[in-house]
Coordinates of C-alpha atoms and ligand atoms in Angstrom, one line a residue:
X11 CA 4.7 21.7 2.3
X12 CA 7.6 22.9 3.4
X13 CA 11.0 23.1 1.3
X14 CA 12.3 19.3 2.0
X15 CA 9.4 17.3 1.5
X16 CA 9.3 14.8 -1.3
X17 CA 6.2 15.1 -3.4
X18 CA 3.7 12.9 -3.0
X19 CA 3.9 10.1 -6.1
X20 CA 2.5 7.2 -4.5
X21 CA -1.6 6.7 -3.8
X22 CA -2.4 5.2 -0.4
X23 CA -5.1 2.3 -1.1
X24 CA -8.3 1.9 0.6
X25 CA -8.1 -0.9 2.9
X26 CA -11.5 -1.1 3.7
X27 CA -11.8 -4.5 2.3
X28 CA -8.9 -6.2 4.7
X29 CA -10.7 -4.9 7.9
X30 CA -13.1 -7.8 8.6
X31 CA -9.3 -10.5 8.2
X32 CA -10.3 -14.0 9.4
X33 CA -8.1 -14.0 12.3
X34 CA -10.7 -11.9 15.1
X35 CA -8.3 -8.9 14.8
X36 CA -9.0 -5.8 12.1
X37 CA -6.8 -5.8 9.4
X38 CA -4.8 -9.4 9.9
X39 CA -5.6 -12.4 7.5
X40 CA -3.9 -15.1 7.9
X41 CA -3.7 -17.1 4.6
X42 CA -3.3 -21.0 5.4
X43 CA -1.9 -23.5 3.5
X44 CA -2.7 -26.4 5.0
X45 CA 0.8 -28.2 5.1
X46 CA 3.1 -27.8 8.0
X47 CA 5.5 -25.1 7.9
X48 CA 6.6 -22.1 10.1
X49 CA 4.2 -19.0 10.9
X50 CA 5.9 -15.8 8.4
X51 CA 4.0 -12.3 8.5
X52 CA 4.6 -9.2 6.7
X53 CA 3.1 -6.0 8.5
X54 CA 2.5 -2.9 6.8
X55 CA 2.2 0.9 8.1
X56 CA 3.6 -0.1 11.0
X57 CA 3.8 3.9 11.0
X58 CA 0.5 5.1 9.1
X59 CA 2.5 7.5 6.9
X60 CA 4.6 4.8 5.4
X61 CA 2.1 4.0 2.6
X62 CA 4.7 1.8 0.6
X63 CA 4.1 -1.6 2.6
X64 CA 0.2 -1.3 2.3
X65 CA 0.3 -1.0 -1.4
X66 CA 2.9 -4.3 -1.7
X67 CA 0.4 -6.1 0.9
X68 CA -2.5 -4.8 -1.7
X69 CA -0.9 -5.9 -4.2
X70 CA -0.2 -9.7 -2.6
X71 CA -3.6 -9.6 -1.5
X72 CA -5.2 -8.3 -5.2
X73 CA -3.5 -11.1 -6.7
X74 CA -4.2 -13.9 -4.6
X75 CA -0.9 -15.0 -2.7
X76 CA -0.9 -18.1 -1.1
X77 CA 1.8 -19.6 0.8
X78 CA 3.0 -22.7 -0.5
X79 CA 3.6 -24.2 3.0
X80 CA 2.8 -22.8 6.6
X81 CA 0.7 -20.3 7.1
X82 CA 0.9 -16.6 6.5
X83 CA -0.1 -13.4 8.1
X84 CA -1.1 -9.9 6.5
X85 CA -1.4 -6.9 8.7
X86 CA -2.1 -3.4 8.2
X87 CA -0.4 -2.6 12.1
X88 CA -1.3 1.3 12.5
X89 CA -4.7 1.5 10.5
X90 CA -6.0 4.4 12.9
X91 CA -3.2 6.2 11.7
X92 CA -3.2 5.3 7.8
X93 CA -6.8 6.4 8.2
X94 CA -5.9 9.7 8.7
X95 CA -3.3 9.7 5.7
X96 CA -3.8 13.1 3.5
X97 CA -1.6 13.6 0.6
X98 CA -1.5 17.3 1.0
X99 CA -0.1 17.2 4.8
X100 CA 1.5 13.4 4.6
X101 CA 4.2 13.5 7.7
X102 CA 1.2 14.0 9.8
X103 CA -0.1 10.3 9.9
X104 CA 2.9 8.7 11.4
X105 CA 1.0 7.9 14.3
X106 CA -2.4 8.6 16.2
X107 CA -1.3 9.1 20.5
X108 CA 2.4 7.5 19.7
X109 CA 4.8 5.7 17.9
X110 CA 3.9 1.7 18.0
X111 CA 7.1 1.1 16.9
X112 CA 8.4 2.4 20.7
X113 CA 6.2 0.4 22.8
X114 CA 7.6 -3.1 22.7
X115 CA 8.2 -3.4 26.7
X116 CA 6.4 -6.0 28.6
X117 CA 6.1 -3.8 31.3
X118 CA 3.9 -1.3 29.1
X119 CA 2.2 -3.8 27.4
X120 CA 0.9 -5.4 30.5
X121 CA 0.5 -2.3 32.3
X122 CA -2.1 -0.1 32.7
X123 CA -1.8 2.7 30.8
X124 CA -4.0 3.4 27.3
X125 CA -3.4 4.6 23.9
X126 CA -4.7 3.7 20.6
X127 CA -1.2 2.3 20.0
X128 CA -1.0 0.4 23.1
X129 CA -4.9 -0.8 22.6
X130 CA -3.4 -2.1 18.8
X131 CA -0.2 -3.4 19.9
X132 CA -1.7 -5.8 23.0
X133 CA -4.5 -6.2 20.2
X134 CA -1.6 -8.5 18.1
X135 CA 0.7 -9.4 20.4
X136 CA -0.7 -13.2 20.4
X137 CA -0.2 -12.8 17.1
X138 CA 3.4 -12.3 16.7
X139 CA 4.2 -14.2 19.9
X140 CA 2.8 -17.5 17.3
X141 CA 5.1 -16.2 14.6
X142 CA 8.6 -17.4 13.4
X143 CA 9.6 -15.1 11.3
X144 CA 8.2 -11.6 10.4
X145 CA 9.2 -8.8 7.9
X146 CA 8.2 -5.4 8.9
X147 CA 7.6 -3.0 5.9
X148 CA 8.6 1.0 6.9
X149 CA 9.7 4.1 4.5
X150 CA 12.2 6.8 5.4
X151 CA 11.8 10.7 5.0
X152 CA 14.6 10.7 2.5
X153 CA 15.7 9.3 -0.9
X154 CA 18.1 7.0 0.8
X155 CA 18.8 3.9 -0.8
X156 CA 16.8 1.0 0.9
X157 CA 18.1 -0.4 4.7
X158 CA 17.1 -3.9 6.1
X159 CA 17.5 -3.1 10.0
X160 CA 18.3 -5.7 12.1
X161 CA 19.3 -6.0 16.4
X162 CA 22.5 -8.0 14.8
X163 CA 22.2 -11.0 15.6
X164 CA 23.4 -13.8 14.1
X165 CA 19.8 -15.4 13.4
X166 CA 18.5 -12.4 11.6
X167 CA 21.9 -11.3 9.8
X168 CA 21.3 -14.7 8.0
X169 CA 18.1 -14.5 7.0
X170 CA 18.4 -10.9 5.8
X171 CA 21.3 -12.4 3.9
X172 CA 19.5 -15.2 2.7
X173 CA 16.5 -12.7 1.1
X174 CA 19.6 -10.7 -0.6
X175 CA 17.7 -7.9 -0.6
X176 CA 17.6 -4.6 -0.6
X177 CA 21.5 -4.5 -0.7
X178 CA 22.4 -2.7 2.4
X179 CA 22.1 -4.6 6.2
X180 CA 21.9 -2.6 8.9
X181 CA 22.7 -3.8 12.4
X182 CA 21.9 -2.3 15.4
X183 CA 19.5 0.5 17.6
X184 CA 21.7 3.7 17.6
X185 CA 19.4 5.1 20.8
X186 CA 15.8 4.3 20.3
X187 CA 13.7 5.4 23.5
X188 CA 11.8 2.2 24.3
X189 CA 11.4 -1.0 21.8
X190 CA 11.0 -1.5 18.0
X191 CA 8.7 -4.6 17.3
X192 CA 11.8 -6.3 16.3
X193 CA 13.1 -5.8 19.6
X194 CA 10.3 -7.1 21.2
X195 CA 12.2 -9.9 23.3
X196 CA 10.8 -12.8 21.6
X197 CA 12.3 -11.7 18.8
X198 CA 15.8 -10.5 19.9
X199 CA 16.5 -13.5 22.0
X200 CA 19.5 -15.6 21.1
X201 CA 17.6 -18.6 22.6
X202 CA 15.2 -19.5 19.6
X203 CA 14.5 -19.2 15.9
X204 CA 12.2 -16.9 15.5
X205 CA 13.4 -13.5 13.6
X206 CA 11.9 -10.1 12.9
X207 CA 13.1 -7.8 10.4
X208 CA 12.6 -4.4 9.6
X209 CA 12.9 -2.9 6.4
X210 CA 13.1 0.8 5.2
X211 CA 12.7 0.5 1.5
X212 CA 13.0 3.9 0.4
X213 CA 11.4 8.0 0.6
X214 CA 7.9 7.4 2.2
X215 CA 5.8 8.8 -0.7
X216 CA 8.7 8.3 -3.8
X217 CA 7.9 5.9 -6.1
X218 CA 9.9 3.7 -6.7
X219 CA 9.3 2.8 -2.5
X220 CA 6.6 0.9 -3.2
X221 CA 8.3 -1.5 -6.2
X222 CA 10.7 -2.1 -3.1
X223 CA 8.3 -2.6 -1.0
X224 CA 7.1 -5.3 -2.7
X225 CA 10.5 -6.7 -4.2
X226 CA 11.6 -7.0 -0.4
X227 CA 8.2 -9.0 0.3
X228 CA 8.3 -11.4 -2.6
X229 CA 12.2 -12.1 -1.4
X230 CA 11.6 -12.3 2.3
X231 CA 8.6 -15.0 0.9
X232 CA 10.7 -16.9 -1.1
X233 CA 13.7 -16.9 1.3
X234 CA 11.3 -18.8 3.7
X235 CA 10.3 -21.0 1.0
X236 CA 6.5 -19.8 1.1
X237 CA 6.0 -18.7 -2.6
X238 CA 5.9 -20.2 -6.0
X239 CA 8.1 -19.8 -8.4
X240 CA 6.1 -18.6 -10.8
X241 CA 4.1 -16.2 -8.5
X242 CA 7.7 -14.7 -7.1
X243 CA 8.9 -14.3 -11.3
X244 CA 5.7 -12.8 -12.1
X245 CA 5.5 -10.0 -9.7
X246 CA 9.3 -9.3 -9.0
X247 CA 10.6 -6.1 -10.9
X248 CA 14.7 -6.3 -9.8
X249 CA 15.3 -9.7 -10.9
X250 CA 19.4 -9.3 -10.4
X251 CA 19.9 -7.4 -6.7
X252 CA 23.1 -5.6 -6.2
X253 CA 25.1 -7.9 -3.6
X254 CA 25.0 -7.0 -0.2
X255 CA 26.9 -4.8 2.2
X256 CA 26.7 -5.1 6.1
X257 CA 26.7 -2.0 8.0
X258 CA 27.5 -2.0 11.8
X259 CA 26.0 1.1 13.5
X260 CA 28.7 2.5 15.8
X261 CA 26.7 5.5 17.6
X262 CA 23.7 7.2 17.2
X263 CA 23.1 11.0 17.8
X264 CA 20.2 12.9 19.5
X265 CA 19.4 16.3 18.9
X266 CA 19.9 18.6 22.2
X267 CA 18.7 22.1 20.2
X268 CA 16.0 22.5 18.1
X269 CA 18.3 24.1 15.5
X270 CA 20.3 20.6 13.8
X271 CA 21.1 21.3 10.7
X272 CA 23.1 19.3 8.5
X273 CA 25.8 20.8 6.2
X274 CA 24.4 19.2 3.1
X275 CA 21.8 17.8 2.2
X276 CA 22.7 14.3 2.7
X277 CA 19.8 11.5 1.6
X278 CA 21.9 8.6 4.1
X279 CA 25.1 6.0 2.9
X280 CA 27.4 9.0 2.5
X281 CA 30.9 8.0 3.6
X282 CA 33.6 9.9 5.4
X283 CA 37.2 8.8 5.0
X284 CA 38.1 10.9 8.0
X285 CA 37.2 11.0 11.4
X286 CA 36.3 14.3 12.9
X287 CA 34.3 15.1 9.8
X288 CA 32.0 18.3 10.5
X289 CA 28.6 17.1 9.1
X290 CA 26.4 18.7 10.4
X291 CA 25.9 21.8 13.5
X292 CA 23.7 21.4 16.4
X293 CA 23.1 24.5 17.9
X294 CA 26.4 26.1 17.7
X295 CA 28.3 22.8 18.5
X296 CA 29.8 21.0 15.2
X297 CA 28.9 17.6 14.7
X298 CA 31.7 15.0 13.8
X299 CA 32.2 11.8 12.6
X300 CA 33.3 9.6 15.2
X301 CA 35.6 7.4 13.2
X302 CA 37.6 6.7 9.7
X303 CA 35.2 5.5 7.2
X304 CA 32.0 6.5 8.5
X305 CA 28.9 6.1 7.0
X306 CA 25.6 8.1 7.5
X307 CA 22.3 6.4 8.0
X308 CA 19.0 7.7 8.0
X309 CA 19.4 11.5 8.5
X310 CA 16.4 13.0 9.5
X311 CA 16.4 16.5 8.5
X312 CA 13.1 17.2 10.6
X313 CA 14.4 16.5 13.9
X314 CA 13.5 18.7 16.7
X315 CA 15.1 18.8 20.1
X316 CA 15.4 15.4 21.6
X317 CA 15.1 13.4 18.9
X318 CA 17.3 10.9 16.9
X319 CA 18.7 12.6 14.0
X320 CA 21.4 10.3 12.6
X321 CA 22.6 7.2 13.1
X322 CA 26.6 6.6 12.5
X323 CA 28.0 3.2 11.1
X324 CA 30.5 1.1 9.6
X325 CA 31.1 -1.4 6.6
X326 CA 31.4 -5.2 8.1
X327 CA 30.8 -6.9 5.1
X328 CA 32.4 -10.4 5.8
X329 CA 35.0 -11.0 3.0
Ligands
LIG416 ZN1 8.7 3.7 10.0

């Protein structure tokens, strides 16, 4: 373990049981009610070493959610990888050939090239091509406070303010190489309804992650309208959210050594007053804030060469 991991505090569950599903794909069930209503999903371990959303998911599942209306989908998205989740060397589970959470382009999905991410991701793409609106469950390698990302548009800034929670909205990419499922063009075109949300609810292995975890579910649920009342009171443990700020990212930075280092130890939501802020050095070059009142989101202190290490924002919480 090297000097910045968090310790392990959470227990990955076995998910043996949800592998069979109903739907003809491992690890989806879709829970039916049998009264019109929109298609909703949660997914969780999107990335396998993001163990939070598959214990909220076991939890829904443990103690029998049904939606009240529509139907509803449960998936485990990067099983192959959970499988290979092992508390004593936890970042190494994120993924199994590559990040799933890259490879939402049509032209890769329909193309011809093969991975087990590619195999999983045309695996459920009929899936989420039937579904309206979807909550995507994901941890962070720091104790940042919890993010709901977004693309920014207007469809999803309203439904991430309609579930209220977690209190920070996050809109926009900052420089991903290829597509995050909620990218995937059904999702981020202005043209329909449907939404997709992604949510980073806190340190991947901390524990209070996975009471987020399932906090953002039970919200997301009953901001659709797909959850009783009592189920939602019974289950919820932050019954009074912190109101919500919306965070505009303004640039997003990519390593170019494979020496980054940050000059504190920043966990993400700092804020900078000043522009031209040195936060961190990459290489020898200084790394600045680009503007007044900048705030830091997601810091990865394990970037390498090449890889996103920060994104930069700012507050546009509508008055
Ligand atoms: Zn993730």
């Amino acid at each position: 373990m090297s000097v910045q991991d968090h310790p392990v505090e959470l227990t990955a569950p076995d998910i043996a049981a949800y592998k069979a599903g109903n739907t003809g794909i491992d690890y989806v069930t879709t829970l039916d009610s049998g009264k019109p209503g929109p298609h909703v999903m949660i997914n969780a371990v999107t990335h396998g070493n993001e163990i939070c959303g598959a214990i909220a998911l076991d939890h829904l599942f443990r103690h029998g959610i049904e939606p009240t209306r529509g139907k509803l989908s449960l998936a485990f998205v990067n099983h192959m990888a959970f499988s290979r989740f092992d508390p004593n060397y936890p970042r190494y589970s994120r993924l199994v050939d590559e990040d799933i959470n890259r490879v939402w382009v049509e032209e890769r999905l329909d193309g011809d090239e093969d991975n087990n991410e590619l195999r999983r991701a045309r695996e459920l793409r009929p899936i989420y091509d039937t579904v309206d609106h979807l909550l995507d469950i994901h941890s962070m390698g720091t104790l940042s406070p919890a993010l709901m990302l977004c693309n920014g548009l207007d469809k999803e800034v309203a439904i991430a303010r309609q579930i209220g929670y977690p209190a920070h909205i996050v809109c926009g990419s900052g420089h991903v190489r290829g597509k995050r499922l909620i990218e995937y063009t059904p999702f981020n075109d202005t043209s329909n309804p449907k939404t997709a949300l992604l949510v980073e609810c806190g340190q991947h292995w901390a524990k209070p992650t996975a009471t987020i975890a399932l906090d953002t579910a039970l919200y997301f649920l009953r901001a659709v309208d797909f959850i009783d009342p009592d189920f939602f009171a019974a289950h919820v443990t932050d019954t009074d959210p912190a109101p919500q700020r919306v965070l505009e990212v303004t640039a997003g930075v990519v390593t170019e050594t494979d020496s980054f280092r940050f000059v504190e130890d920043y966990k993400g939501l700092e804020q900078f007053p000043k522009a031209g802020t040195v936060i961190a050095t990459d290489g020898d070059a200084p790394v600045k804030t680009p503007h007044d009142e900048c705030i830091l989101v997601m810091p990865n202190p394990h970037a390498r060469k090449g890889m996103r290490v920060l994104r930069f924002a700012r507050d546009v919480t509508p008055l």
